[in-house]
Every structure is written in C-alpha cells, then in structure tokens.
mmCIF file of C-alpha atoms in Angstrom:
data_model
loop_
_atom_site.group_PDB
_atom_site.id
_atom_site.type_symbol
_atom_site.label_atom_id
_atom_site.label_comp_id
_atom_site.label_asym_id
_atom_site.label_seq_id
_atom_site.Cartn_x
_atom_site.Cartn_y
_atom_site.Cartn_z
ATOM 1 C CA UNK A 13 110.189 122.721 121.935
ATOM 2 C CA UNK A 14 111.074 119.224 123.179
ATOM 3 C CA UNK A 15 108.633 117.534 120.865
ATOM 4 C CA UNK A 16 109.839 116.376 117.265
ATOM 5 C CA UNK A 17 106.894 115.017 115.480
ATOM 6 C CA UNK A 18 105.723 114.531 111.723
ATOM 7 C CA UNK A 19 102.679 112.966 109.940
ATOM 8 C CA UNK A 20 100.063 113.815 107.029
ATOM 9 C CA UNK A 21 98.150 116.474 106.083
ATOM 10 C CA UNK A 22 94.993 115.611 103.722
ATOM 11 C CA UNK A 23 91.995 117.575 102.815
ATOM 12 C CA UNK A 24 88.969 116.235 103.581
ATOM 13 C CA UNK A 25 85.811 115.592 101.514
ATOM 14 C CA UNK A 26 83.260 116.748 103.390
ATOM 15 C CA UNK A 27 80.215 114.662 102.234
ATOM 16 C CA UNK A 28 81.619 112.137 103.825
ATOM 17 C CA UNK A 29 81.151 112.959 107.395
ATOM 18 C CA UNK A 30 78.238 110.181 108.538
ATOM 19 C CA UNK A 31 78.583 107.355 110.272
ATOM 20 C CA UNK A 32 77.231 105.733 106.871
ATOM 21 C CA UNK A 33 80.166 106.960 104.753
ATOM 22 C CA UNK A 34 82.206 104.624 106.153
ATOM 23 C CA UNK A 35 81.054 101.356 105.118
ATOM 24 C CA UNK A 36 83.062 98.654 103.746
ATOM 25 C CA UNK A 37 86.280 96.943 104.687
ATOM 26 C CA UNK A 38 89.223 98.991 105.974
ATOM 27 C CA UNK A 39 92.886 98.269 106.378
ATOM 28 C CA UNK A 40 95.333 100.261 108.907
ATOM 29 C CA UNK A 41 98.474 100.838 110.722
ATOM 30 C CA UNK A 42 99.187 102.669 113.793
ATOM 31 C CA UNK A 43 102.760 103.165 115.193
ATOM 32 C CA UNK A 44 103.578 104.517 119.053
ATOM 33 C CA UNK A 45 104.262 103.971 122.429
ATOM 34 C CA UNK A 46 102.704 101.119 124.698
ATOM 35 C CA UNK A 47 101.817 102.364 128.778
ATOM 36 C CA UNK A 48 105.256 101.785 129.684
ATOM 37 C CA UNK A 49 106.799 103.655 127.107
ATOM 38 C CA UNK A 50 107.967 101.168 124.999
ATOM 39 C CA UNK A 51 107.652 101.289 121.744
ATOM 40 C CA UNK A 52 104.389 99.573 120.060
ATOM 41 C CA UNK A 53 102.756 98.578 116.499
ATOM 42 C CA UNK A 54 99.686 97.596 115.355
ATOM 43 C CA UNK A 55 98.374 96.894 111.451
ATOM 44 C CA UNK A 56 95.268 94.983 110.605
ATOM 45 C CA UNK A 57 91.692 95.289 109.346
ATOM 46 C CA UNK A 58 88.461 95.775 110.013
ATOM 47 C CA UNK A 59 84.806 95.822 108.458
ATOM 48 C CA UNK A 60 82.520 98.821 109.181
ATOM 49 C CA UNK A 61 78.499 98.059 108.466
ATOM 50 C CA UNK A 62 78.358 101.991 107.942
ATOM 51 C CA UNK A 63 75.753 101.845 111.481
ATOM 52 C CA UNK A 64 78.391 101.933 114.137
ATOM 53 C CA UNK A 65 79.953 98.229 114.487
ATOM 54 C CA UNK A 66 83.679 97.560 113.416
ATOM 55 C CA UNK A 67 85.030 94.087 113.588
ATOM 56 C CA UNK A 68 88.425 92.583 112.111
ATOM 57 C CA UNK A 69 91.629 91.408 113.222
ATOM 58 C CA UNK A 70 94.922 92.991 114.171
ATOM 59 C CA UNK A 71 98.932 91.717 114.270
ATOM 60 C CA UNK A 72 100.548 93.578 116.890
ATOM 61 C CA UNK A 73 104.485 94.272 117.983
ATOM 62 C CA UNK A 74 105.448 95.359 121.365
ATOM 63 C CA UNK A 75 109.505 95.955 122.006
ATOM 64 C CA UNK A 76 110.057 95.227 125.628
ATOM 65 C CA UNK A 77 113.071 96.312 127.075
ATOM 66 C CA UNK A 78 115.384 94.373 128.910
ATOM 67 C CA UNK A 79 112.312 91.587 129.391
ATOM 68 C CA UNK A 80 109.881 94.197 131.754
ATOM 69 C CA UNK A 81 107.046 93.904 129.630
ATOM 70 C CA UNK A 82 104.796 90.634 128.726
ATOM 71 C CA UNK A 83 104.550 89.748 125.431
ATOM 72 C CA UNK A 84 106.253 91.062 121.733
ATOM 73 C CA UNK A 85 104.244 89.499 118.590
ATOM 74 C CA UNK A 86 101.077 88.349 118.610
ATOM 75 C CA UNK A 87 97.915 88.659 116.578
ATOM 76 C CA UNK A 88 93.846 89.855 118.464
ATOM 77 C CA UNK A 89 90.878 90.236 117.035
ATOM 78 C CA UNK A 90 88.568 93.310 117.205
ATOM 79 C CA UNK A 91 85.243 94.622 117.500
ATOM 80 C CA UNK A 92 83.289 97.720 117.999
ATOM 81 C CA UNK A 93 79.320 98.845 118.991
ATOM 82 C CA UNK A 94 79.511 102.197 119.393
ATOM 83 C CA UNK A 95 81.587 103.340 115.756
ATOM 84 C CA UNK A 96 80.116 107.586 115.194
ATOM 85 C CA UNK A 97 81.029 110.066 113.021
ATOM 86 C CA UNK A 98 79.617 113.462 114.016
ATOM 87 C CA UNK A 99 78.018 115.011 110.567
ATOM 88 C CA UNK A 100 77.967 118.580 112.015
ATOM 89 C CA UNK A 101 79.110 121.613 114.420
ATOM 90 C CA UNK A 102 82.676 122.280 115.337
ATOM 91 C CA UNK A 103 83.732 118.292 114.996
ATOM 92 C CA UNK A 104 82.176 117.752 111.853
ATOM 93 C CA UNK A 105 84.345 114.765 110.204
ATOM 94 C CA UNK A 106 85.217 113.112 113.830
ATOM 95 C CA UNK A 107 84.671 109.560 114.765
ATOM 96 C CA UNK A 108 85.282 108.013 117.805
ATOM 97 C CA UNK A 109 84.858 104.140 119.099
ATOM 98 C CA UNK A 110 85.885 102.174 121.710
ATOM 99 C CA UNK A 111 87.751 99.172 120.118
ATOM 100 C CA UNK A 112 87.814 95.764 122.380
ATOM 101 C CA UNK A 113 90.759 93.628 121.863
ATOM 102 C CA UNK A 114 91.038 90.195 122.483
ATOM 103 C CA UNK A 115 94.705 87.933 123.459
ATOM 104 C CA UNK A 116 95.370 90.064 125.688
ATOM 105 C CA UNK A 117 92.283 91.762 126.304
ATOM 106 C CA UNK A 118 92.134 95.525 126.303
ATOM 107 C CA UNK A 119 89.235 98.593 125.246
ATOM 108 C CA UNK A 120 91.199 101.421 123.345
ATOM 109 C CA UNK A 121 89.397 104.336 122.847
ATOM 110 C CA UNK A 122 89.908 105.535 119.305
ATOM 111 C CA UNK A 123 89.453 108.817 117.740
ATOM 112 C CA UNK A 124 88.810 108.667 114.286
ATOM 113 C CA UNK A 125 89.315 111.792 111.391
ATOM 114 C CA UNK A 126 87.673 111.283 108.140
ATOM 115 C CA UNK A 127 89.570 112.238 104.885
ATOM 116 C CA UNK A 128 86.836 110.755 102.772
ATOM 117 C CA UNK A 129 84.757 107.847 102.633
ATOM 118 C CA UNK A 130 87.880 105.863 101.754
ATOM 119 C CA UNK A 131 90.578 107.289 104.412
ATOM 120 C CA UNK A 132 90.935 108.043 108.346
ATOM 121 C CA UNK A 133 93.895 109.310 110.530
ATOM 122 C CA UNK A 134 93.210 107.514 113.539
ATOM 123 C CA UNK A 135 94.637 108.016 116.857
ATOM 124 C CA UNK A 136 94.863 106.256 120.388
ATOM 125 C CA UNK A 137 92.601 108.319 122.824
ATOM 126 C CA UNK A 138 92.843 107.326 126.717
ATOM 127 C CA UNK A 139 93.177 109.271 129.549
ATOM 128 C CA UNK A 140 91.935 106.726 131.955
ATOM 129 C CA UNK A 141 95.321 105.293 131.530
ATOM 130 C CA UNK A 142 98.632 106.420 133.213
ATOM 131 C CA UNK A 143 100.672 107.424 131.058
ATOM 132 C CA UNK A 144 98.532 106.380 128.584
ATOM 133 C CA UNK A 145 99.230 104.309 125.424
ATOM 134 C CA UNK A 146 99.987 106.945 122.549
ATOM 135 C CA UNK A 147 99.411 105.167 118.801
ATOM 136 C CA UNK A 148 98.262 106.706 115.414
ATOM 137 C CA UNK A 149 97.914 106.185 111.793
ATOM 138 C CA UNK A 150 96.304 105.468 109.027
ATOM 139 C CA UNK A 151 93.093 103.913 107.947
ATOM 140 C CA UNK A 152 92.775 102.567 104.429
ATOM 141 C CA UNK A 153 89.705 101.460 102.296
ATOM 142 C CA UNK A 154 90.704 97.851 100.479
ATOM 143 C CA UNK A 155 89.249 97.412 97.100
ATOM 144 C CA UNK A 156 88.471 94.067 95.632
ATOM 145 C CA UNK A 157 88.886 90.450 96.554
ATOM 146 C CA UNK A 158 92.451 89.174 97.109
ATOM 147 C CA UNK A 159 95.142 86.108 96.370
ATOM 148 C CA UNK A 160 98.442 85.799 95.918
ATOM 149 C CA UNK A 161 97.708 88.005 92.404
ATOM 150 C CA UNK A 162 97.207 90.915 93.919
ATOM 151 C CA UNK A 163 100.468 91.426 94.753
ATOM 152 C CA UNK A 164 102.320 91.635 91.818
ATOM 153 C CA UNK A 165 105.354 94.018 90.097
ATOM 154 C CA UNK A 166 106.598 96.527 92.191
ATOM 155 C CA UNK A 167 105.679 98.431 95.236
ATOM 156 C CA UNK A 168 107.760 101.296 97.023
ATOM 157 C CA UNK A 169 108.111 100.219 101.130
ATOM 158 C CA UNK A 170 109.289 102.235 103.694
ATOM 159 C CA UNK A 171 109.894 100.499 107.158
ATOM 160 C CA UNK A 172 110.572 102.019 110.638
ATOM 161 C CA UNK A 173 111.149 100.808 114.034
ATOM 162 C CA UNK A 174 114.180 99.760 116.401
ATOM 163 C CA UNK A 175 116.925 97.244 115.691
ATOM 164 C CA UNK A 176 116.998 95.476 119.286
ATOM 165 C CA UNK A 177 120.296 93.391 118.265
ATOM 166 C CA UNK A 178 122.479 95.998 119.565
ATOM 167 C CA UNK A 179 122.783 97.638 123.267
ATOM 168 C CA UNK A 180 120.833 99.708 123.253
ATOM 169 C CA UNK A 181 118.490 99.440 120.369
ATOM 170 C CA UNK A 182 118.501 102.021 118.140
ATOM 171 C CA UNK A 183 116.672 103.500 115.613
ATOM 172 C CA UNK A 184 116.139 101.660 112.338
ATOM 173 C CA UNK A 185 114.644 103.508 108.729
ATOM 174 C CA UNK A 186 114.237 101.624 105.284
ATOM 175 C CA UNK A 187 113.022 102.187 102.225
ATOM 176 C CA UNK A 188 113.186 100.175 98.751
ATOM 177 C CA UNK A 189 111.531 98.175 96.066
ATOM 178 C CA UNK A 190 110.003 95.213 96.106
ATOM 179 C CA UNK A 191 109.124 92.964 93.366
ATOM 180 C CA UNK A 192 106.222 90.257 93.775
ATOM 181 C CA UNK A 193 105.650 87.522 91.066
ATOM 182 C CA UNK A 194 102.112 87.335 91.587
ATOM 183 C CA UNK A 195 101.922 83.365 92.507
ATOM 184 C CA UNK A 196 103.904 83.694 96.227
ATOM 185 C CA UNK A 197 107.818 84.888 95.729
ATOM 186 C CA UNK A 198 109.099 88.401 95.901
ATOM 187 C CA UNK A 199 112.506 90.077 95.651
ATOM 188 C CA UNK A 200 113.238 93.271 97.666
ATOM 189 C CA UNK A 201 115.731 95.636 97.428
ATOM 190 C CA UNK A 202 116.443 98.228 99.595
ATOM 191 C CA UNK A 203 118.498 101.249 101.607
ATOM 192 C CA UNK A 204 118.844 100.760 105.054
ATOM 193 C CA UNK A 205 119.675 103.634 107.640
ATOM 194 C CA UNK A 206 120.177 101.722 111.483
ATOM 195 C CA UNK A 207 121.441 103.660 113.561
ATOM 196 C CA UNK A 208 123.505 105.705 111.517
ATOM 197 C CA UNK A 209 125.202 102.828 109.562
ATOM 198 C CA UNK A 210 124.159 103.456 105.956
ATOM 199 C CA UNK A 211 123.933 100.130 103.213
ATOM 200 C CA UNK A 212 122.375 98.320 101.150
ATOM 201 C CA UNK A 213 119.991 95.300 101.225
ATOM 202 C CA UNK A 214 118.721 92.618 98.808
ATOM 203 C CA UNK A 215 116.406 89.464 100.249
ATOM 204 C CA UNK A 216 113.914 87.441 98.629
ATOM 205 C CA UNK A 217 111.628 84.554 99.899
ATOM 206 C CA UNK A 218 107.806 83.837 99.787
ATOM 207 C CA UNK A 219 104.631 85.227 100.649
ATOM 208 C CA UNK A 220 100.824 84.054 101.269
ATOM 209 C CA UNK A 221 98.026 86.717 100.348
ATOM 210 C CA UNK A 222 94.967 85.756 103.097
ATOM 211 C CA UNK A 223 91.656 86.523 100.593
ATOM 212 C CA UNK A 224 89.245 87.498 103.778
ATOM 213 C CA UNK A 225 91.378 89.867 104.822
ATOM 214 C CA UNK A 226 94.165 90.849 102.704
ATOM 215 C CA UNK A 227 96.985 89.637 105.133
ATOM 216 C CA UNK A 228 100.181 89.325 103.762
ATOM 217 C CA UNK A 229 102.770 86.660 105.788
ATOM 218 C CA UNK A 230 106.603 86.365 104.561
ATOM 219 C CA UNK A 231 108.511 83.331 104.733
ATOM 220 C CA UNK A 232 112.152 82.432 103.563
ATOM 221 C CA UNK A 233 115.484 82.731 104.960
ATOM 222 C CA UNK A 234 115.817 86.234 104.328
ATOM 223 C CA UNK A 235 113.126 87.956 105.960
ATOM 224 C CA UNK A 236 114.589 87.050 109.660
ATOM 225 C CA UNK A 237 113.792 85.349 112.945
ATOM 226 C CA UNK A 238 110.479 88.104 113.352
ATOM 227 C CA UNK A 239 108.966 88.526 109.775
ATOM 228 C CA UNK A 240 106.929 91.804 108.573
ATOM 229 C CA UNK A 241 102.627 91.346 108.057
ATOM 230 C CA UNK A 242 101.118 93.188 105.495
ATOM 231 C CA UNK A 243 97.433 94.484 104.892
ATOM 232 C CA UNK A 244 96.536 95.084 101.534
#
C-alpha cells in the first residue's frame, strides 16, 4: 500500500493491566502530525497516583510551513481525571485518558497500551477532529531522583525530524554518542543523514538536569538557534 510505517513490538506482562499498576512518575515522547498536517512533537512527563489522575508537563515542537500555523516551541502543562486501564475481556492491557493541555489549551484523547508496569505505547486518539492530530510513542517509567549526575558517560541518541533551512524541508535522521561529564558539559558525536547528504558531526556545550522532573535543557554554541529537551 501507500502507507510506510514502523514502530515497536514488546510483549506485555500481563499482571500489570490495572489502573493501579501504573503508579509512579513517567517520562514520554510522541512524534506525528498536527491537524493541518504538519509535522508535530511532544516529550515530557507526567505522575500517575495509580487511581486515574496524570499530571506533568510537556515541551512541544510544531513545524509550520511557510508561516500558516501559530506557534513552533513552546512548553504546557498537563493533567488528567479520568486515567483507566481495563484489567479484562478483549482490551485487557488498554488505557485510555483524556489529557488537558494548557498554553495553548487543548483535550487529547489518549489511548494508552501497557507493556508492564514500567512501559506504554501511547497514541493520539480523536475523531472529533478533522483530520485529526495523529501522534504516538513511548511512555517510560523514571527511576530515582535526578541532577546534573545522572547524566554521565555515554548514551547512544538517535534524532529525527525535518531540516527547515532548505526549500523545502526535508527529512533529517541522526544517530551518535554522546558523552556527559556528570557536573553540566557534554560532547556529542554523531552521523548525520539530511536529506540525503551523508557526514559527520561533533558539538559540545552545556546542560542543566531539572530534579522534579528530569528535564534536560542544552546550551552552548553548538547545539543551534532551537536546542533539543530531554526527559530522563
């Protein structure tokens, strides 16, 4: 067909299919398609009492083409009342919530699929809208409390999106290494694939570990005019 998709497969524990199971705080990243087709990402975090309510905070990135849409970086916070994960019957293991979004405002209905108490593939899931707004992704459990330590060595990074300096944007893929020192400056090497030009990268600059929530900000010279936002 038309369609050219790919994602993850996982197999699920299924003990953890309750609302209850997933309790605890929760990093993720969904990548897509805004209303107007435009591409759209979202990564953030949220906590989840394990009896239905979800609240966090979100960074979001919305390419507009040729100025026709309203805003491109910004960062919302979230919430949730009505978090469920059915336990039993033919949708044992799916959760759904309607997620309210503040600056600018919007509900998103989510659907949620558990992998285990510490993993979801969640998915955008509106048909009120027309065309709709088609995200998905991953949902994380985060471990610990963090600083600027928790960070540190290496970490594998892969990157996609669209390189709007050229007419017309085109697609962008990277992958590399990148080295944190543990106390706020990294090093990152990398392979970068835009648009069919194939080379190599090297930048370095800082970085600020939020402990609340695990947000990661970049700073420096190297890491451009729009930096990247990590969730641990």
């Amino acid at each position: 067909s038309t369609a050219i998709v790919a994602g993850l497969l996982r197999k699920q524990t299924t003990s953890a299919f309750s609302t209850s199971s997933i309790n605890g705080n929760y990093a993720f990243g969904l990548v897509g398609a805004d209303q107007k087709a435009n591409r759209f990402a979202v990564a953030g975090e949220f906590n989840s009492n394990g009896s239905g309510t979800l609240t966090g905070s979100a960074d979001y990135d919305n390419y507009c083409s040729g100025g026709s849409c309203s805003g491109n970086v910004g960062n919302t916070t979230l919430s949730s009342s009505n978090f469920s994960v059915a336990s039993s019957g033919t949708q044992a293991g799916r959760g759904t919530a309607s997620m309210f979004f503040t600056g600018p405002s919007a509900t998103i209905n989510m659907v949620y699929y558990v992998v285990s108490s510490s993993e979801m593939l969640m998915m955008a899931l509106d048909s009120t809208e027309t065309p709709p707004m088609i995200i998905a992704g991953q949902v994380l459990k985060q471990s610990g409390s963090f600083t600027d330590a928790s960070m540190s060595g290496n970490s594998v990074i892969e990157l996609q999106g669209l390189d709007s300096s050229k007419t017309p944007a085109v697609s962008d893929a990277q992958t590399g290494i990148i080295n944190a020192n543990g106390s706020g400056s990294f090093s990152l090497t990398m392979d970068d694939n835009d648009g069919g030009t194939v080379q190599s990268q090297s930048i370095s600059g800082n970085y600020a570990v939020t402990p609340s929530s695990g947000r990661v900000t970049l700073s420096g010279a190297g890491v451009g005019n729009n930096p990247p936002v990590f969730y641990l």
